[in-house]
PDB file of C-alpha atoms in Angstrom:
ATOM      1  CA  UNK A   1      75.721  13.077  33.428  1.00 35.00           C
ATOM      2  CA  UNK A   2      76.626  16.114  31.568  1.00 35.00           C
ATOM      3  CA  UNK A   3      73.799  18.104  32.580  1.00 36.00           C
ATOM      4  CA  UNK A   4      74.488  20.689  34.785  1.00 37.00           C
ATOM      5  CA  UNK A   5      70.818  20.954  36.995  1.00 32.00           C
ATOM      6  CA  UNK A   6      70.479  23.673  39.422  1.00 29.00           C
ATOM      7  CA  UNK A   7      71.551  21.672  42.674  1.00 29.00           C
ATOM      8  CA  UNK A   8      75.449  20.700  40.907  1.00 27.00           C
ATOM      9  CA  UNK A   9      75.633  23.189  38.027  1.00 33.00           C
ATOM     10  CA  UNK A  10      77.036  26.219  39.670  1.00 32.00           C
ATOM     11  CA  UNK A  11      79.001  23.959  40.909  1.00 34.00           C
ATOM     12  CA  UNK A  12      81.702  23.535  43.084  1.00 33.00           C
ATOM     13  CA  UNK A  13      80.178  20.187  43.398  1.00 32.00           C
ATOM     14  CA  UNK A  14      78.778  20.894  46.711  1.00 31.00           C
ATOM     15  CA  UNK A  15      75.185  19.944  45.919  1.00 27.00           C
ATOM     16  CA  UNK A  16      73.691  22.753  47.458  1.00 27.00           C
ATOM     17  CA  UNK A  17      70.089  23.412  47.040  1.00 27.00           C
ATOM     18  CA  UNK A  18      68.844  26.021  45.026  1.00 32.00           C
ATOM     19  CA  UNK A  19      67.868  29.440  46.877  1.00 29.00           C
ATOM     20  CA  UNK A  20      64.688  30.436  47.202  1.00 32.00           C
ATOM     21  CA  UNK A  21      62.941  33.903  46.549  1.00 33.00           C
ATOM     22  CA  UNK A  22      60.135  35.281  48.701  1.00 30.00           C
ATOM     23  CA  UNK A  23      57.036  32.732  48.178  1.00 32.00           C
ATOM     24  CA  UNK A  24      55.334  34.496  45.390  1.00 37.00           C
ATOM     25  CA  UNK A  25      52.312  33.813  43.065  1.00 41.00           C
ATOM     26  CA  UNK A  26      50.766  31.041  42.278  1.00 44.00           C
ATOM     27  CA  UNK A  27      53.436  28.603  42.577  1.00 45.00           C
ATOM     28  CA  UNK A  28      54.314  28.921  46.144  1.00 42.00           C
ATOM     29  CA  UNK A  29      50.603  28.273  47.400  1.00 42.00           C
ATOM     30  CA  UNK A  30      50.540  24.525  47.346  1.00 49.00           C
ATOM     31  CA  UNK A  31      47.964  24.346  44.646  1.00 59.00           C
ATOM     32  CA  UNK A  32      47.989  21.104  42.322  1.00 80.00           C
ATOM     33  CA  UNK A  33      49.811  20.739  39.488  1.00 81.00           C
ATOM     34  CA  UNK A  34      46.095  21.940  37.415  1.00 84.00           C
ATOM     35  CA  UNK A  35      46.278  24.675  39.464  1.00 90.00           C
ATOM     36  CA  UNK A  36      49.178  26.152  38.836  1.00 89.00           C
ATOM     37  CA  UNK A  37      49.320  25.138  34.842  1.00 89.00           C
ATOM     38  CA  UNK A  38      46.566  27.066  34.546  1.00 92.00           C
ATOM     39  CA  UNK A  39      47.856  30.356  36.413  1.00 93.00           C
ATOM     40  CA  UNK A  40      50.986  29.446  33.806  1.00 92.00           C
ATOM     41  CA  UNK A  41      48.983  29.893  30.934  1.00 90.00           C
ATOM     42  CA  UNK A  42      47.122  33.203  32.651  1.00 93.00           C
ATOM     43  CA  UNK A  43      51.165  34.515  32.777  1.00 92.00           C
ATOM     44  CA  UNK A  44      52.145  33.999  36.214  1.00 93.00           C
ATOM     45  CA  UNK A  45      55.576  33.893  35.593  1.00 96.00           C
ATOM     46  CA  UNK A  46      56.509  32.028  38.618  1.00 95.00           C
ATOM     47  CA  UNK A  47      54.039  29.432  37.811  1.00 94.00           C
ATOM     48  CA  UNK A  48      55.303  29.296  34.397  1.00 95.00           C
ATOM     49  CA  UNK A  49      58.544  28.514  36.182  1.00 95.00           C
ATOM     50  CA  UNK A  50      57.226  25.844  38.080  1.00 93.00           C
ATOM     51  CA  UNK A  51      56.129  24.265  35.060  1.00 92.00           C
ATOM     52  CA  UNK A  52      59.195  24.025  33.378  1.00 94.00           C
ATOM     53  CA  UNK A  53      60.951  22.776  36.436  1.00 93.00           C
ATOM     54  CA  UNK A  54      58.090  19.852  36.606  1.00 91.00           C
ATOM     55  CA  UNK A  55      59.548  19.015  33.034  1.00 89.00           C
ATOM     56  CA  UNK A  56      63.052  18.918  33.976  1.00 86.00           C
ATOM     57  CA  UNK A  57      64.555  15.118  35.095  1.00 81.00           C
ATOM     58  CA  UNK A  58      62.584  14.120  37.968  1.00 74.00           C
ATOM     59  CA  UNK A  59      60.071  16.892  37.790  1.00 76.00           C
ATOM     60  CA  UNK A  60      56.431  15.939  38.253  1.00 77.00           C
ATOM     61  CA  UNK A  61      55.280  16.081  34.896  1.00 77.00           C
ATOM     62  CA  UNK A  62      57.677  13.613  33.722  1.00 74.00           C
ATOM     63  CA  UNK A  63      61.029  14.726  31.387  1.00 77.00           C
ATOM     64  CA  UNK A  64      60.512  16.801  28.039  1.00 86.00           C
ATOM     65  CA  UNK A  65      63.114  19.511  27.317  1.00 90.00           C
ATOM     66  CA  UNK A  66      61.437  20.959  24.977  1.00 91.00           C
ATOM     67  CA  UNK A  67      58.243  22.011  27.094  1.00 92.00           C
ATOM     68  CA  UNK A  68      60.766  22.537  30.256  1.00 93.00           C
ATOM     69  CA  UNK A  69      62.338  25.230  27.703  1.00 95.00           C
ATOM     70  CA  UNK A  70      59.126  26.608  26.544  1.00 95.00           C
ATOM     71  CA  UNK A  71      57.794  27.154  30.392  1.00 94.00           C
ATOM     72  CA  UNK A  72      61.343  28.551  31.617  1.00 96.00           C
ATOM     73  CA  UNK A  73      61.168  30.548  28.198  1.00 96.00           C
ATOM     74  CA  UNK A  74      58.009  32.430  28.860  1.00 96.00           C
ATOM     75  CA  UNK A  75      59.013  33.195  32.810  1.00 97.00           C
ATOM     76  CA  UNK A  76      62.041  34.371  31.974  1.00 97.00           C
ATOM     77  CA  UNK A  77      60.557  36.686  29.615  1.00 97.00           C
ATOM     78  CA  UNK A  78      58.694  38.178  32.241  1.00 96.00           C
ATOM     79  CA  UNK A  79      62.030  38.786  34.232  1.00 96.00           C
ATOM     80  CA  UNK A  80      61.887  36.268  36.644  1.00 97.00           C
ATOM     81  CA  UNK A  81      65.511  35.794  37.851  1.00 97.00           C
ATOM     82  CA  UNK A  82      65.448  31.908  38.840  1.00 97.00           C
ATOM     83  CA  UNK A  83      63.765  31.644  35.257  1.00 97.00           C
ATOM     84  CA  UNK A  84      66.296  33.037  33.454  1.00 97.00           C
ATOM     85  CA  UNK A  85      69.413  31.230  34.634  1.00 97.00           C
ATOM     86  CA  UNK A  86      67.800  28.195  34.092  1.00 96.00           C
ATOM     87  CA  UNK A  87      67.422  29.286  30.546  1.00 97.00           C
ATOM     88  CA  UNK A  88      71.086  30.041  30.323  1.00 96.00           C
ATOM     89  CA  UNK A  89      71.778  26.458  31.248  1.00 95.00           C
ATOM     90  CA  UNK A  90      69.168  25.664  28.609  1.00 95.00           C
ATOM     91  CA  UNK A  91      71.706  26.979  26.345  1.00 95.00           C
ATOM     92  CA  UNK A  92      75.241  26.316  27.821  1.00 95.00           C
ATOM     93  CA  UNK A  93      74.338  22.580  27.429  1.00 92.00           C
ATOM     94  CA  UNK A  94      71.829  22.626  24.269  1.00 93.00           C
ATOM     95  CA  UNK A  95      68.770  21.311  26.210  1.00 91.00           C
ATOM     96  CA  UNK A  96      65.579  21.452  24.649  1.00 91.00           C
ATOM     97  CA  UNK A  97      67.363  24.379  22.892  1.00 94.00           C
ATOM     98  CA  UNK A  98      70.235  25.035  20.016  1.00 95.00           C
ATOM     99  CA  UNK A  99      73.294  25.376  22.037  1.00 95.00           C
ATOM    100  CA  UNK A 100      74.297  28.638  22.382  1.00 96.00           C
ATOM    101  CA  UNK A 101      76.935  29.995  25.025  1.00 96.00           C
ATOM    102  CA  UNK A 102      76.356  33.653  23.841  1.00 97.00           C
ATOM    103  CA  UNK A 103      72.655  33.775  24.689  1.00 97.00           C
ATOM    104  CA  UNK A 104      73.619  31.744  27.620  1.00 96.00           C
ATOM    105  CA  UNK A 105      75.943  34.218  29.107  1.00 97.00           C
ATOM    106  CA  UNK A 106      73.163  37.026  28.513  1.00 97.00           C
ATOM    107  CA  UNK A 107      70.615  34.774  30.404  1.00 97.00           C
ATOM    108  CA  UNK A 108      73.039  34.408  33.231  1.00 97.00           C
ATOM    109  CA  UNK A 109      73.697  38.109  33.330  1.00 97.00           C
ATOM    110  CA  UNK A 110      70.706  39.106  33.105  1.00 97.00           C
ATOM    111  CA  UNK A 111      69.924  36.894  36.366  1.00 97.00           C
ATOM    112  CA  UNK A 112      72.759  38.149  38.217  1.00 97.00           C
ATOM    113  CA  UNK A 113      71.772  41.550  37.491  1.00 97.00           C
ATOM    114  CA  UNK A 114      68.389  40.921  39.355  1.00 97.00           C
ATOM    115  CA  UNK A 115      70.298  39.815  42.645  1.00 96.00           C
ATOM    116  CA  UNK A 116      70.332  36.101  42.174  1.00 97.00           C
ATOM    117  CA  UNK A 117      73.469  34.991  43.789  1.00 96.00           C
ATOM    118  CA  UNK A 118      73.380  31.067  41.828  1.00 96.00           C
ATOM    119  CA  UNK A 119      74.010  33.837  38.658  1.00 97.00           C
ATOM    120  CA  UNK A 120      76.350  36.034  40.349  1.00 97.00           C
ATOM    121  CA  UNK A 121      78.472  32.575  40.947  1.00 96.00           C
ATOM    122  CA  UNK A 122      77.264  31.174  38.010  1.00 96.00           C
ATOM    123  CA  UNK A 123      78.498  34.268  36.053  1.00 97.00           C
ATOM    124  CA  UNK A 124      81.588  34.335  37.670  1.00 96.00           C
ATOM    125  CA  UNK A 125      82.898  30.828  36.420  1.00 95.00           C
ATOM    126  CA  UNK A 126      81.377  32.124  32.504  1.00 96.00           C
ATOM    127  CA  UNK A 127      83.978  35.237  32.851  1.00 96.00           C
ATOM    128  CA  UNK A 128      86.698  33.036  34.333  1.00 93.00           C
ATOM    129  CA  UNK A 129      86.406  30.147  31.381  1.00 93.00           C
ATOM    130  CA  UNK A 130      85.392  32.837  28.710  1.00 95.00           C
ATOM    131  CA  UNK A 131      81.985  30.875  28.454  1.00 95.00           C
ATOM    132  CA  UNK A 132      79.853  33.321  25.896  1.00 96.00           C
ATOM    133  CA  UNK A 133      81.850  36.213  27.035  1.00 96.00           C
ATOM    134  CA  UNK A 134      85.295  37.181  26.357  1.00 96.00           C
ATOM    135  CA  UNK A 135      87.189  36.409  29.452  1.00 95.00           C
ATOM    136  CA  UNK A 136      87.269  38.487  32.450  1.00 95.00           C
ATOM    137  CA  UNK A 137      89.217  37.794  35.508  1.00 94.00           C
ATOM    138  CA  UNK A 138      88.749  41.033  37.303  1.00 94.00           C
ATOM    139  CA  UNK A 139      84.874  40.914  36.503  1.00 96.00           C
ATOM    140  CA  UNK A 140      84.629  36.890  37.476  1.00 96.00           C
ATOM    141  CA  UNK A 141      85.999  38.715  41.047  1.00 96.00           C
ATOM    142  CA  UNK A 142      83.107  40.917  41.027  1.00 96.00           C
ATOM    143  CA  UNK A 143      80.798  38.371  40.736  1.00 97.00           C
ATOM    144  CA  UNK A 144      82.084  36.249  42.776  1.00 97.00           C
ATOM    145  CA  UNK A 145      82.547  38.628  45.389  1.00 96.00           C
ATOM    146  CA  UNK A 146      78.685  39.626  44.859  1.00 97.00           C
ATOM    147  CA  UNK A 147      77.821  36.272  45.442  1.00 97.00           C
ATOM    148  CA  UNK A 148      79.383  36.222  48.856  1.00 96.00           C
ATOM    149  CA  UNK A 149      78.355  39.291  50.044  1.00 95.00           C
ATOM    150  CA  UNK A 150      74.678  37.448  50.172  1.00 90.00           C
ATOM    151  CA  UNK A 151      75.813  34.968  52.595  1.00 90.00           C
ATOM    152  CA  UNK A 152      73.653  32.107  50.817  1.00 91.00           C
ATOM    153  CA  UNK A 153      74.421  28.577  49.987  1.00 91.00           C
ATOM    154  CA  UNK A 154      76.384  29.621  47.040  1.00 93.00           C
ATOM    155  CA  UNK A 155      79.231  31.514  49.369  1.00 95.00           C
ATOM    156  CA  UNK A 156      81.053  27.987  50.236  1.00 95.00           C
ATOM    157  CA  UNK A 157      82.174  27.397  46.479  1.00 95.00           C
ATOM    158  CA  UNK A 158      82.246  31.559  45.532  1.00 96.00           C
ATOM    159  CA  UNK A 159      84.736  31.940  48.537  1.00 96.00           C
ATOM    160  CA  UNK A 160      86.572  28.649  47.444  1.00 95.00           C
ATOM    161  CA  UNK A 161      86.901  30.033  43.634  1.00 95.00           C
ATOM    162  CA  UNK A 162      88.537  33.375  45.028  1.00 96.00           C
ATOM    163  CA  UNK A 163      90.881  31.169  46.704  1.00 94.00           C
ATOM    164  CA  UNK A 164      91.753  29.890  43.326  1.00 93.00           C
ATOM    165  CA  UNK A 165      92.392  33.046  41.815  1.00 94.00           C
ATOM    166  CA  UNK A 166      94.491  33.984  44.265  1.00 93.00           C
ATOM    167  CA  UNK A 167      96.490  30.639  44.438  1.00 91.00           C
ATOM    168  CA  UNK A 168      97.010  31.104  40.815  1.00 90.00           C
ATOM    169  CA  UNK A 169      97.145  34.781  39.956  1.00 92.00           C
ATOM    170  CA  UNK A 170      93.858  34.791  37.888  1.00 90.00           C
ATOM    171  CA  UNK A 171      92.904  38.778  37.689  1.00 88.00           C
ATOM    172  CA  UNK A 172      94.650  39.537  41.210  1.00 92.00           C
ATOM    173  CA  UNK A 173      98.408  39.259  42.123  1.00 93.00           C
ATOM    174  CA  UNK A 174      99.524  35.617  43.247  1.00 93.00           C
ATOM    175  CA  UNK A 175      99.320  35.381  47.243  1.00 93.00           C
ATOM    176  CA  UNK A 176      99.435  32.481  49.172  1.00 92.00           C
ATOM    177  CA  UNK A 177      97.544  33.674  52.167  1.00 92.00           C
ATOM    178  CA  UNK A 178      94.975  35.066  50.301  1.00 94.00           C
ATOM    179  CA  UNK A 179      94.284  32.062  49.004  1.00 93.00           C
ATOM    180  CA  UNK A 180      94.752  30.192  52.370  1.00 92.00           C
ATOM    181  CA  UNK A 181      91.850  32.405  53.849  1.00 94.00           C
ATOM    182  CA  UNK A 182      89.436  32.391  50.768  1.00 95.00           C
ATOM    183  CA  UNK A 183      90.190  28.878  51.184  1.00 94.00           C
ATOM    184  CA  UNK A 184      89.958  28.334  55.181  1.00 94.00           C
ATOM    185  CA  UNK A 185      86.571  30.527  54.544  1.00 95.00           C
ATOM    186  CA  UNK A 186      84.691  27.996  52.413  1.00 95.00           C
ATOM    187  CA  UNK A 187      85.924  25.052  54.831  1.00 93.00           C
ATOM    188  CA  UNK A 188      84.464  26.622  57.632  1.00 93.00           C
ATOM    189  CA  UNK A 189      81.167  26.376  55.587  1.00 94.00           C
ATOM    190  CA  UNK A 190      81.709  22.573  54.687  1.00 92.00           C
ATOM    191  CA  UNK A 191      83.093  22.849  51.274  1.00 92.00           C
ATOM    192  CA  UNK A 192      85.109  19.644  51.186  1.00 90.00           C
ATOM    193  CA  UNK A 193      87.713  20.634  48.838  1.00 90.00           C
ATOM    194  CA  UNK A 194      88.547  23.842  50.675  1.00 90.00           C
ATOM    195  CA  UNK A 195      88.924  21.718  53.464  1.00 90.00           C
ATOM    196  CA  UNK A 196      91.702  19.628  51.496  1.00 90.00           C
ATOM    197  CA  UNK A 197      93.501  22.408  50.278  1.00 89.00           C
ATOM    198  CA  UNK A 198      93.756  23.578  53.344  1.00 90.00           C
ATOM    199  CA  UNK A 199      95.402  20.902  55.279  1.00 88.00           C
ATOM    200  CA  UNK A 200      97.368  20.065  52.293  1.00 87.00           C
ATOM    201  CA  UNK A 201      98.909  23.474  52.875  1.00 86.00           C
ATOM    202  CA  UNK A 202      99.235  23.175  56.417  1.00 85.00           C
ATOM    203  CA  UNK A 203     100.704  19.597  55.040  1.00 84.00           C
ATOM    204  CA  UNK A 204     103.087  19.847  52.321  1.00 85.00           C
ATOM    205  CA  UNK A 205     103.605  23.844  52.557  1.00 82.00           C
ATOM    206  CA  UNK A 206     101.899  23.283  49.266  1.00 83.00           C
ATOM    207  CA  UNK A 207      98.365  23.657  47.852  1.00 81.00           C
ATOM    208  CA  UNK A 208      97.048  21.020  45.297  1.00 74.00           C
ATOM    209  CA  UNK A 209      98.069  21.381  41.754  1.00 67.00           C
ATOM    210  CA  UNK A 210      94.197  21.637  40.395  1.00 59.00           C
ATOM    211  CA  UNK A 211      91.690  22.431  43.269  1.00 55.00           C
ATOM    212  CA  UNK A 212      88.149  22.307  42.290  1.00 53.00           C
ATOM    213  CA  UNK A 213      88.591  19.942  39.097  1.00 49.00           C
ATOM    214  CA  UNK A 214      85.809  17.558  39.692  1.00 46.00           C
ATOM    215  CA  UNK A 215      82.986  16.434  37.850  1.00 41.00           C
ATOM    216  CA  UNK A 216      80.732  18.352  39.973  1.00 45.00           C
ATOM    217  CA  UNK A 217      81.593  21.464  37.403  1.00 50.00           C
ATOM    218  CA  UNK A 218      79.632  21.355  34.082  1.00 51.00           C
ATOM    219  CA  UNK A 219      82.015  20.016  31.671  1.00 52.00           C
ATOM    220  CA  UNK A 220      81.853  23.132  29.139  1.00 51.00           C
ATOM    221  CA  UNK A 221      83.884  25.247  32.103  1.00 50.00           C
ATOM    222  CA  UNK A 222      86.020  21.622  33.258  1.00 48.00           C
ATOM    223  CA  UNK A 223      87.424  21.760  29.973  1.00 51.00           C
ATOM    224  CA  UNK A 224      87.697  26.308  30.129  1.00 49.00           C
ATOM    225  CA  UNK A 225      89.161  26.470  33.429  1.00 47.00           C
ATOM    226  CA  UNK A 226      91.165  22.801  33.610  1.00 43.00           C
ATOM    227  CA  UNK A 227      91.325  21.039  30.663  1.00 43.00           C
ATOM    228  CA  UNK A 228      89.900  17.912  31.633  1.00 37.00           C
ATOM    229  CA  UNK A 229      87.332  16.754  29.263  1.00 34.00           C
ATOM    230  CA  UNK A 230      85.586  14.082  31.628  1.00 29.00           C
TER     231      UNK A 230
END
């Protein structure tokens, strides 16, 4: 569907799984369910963020947006990081929430600011599609380039979105072979795409006309960055 859930959203597609902080709290002690609602409603914020994950489509506790926003809500609040750019996506695609791509984009930040490197990427497609921010190529770099510095599972599809911006001059000069490395970079960690782009290069002389449209993206940024309602 539309949604865009934490494995696909900050997306190149890849279906990466989320990072992981530090075990902390309440959450990360393999206590029940009980256990850990009741060290939510004590204000454990990462237990508060367990909870609303447990609401979210195929979470424990059965689908409710509305009490996976109210959980996610209150951790975020406290400043947990995860928290809070799950709240964004509350609000880039109005669930359990009114849409709002201005709060989202401060939820994001605010996320990215802590360190969280599914932000930082996450952040860095919002400045490229002018997503609740006013576009921002040479800050979408930043980010992006933040986001690979970490080395996590996010730096296949950052590296392949600086390959992009080079291919097609977005906030950097046009250049070929810096998009043929940021490209040959992400392939060498398995993004498929990259990969494509790559050999179609090596091919044709030629990159693809649209690398990266898929439905993989959340379809607010599809239709920013591409055009392509799906």
């Amino acid at each position: 569907g539309e949604e865009a859930s934490l494995d696909i959203m900050l997306s190149g597609g890849q279906g990466v799984a989320q990072i992981s902080s530090a075990p902390q709290g309440a959450a990360a002690t393999g206590l029940g369910l009980s256990a850990i609602n009741a060290a939510a409603e004590a204000g454990d914020a990462e237990a508060m963020y367990t909870m609303g994950m447990a609401h979210r489509p195929g979470g424990a506790m059965g689908e409710s947006e509305e009490w996976a926003a109210y959980w996610l809500g209150r951790s975020a609040d406290e400043g947990f990081a995860k928290a809070q750019l799950e709240v964004g996506m509350l609000f880039l695609n109005g669930h359990g929430v009114d849409q709002n791509l201005e709060t989202s984009a401060t939820w994001v930040s605010a996320a990215a600011n802590q360190g969280l490197a599914d932000a930082q990427y996450q952040m860095g497609l919002m400045l490229l599609g002018g997503i609740g921010v006013e576009a921002n190529a040479e800050w979408a770099l930043y980010w992006l380039e933040k986001c690979v510095e970490q080395e996590g599972p996010r730096a296949a599809d950052a590296y392949f979105r600086i390959g992009i911006m080079y291919q097609f001059g977005q906030g950097v000069e046009k250049h070929k072979g810096q998009a043929n490395f940021h490209f040959e970079l992400a392939a060498n960690l398995g993004h498929r795409e990259a990969y494509v782009a790559c050999s179609t290069l090596a091919r044709t002389g030629k990159f693809p006309a649209t690398p990266g449209n898929h439905p993989g993206t959340p379809a607010m940024i599809r239709r920013q960055l591409w055009g392509n309602p799906w």
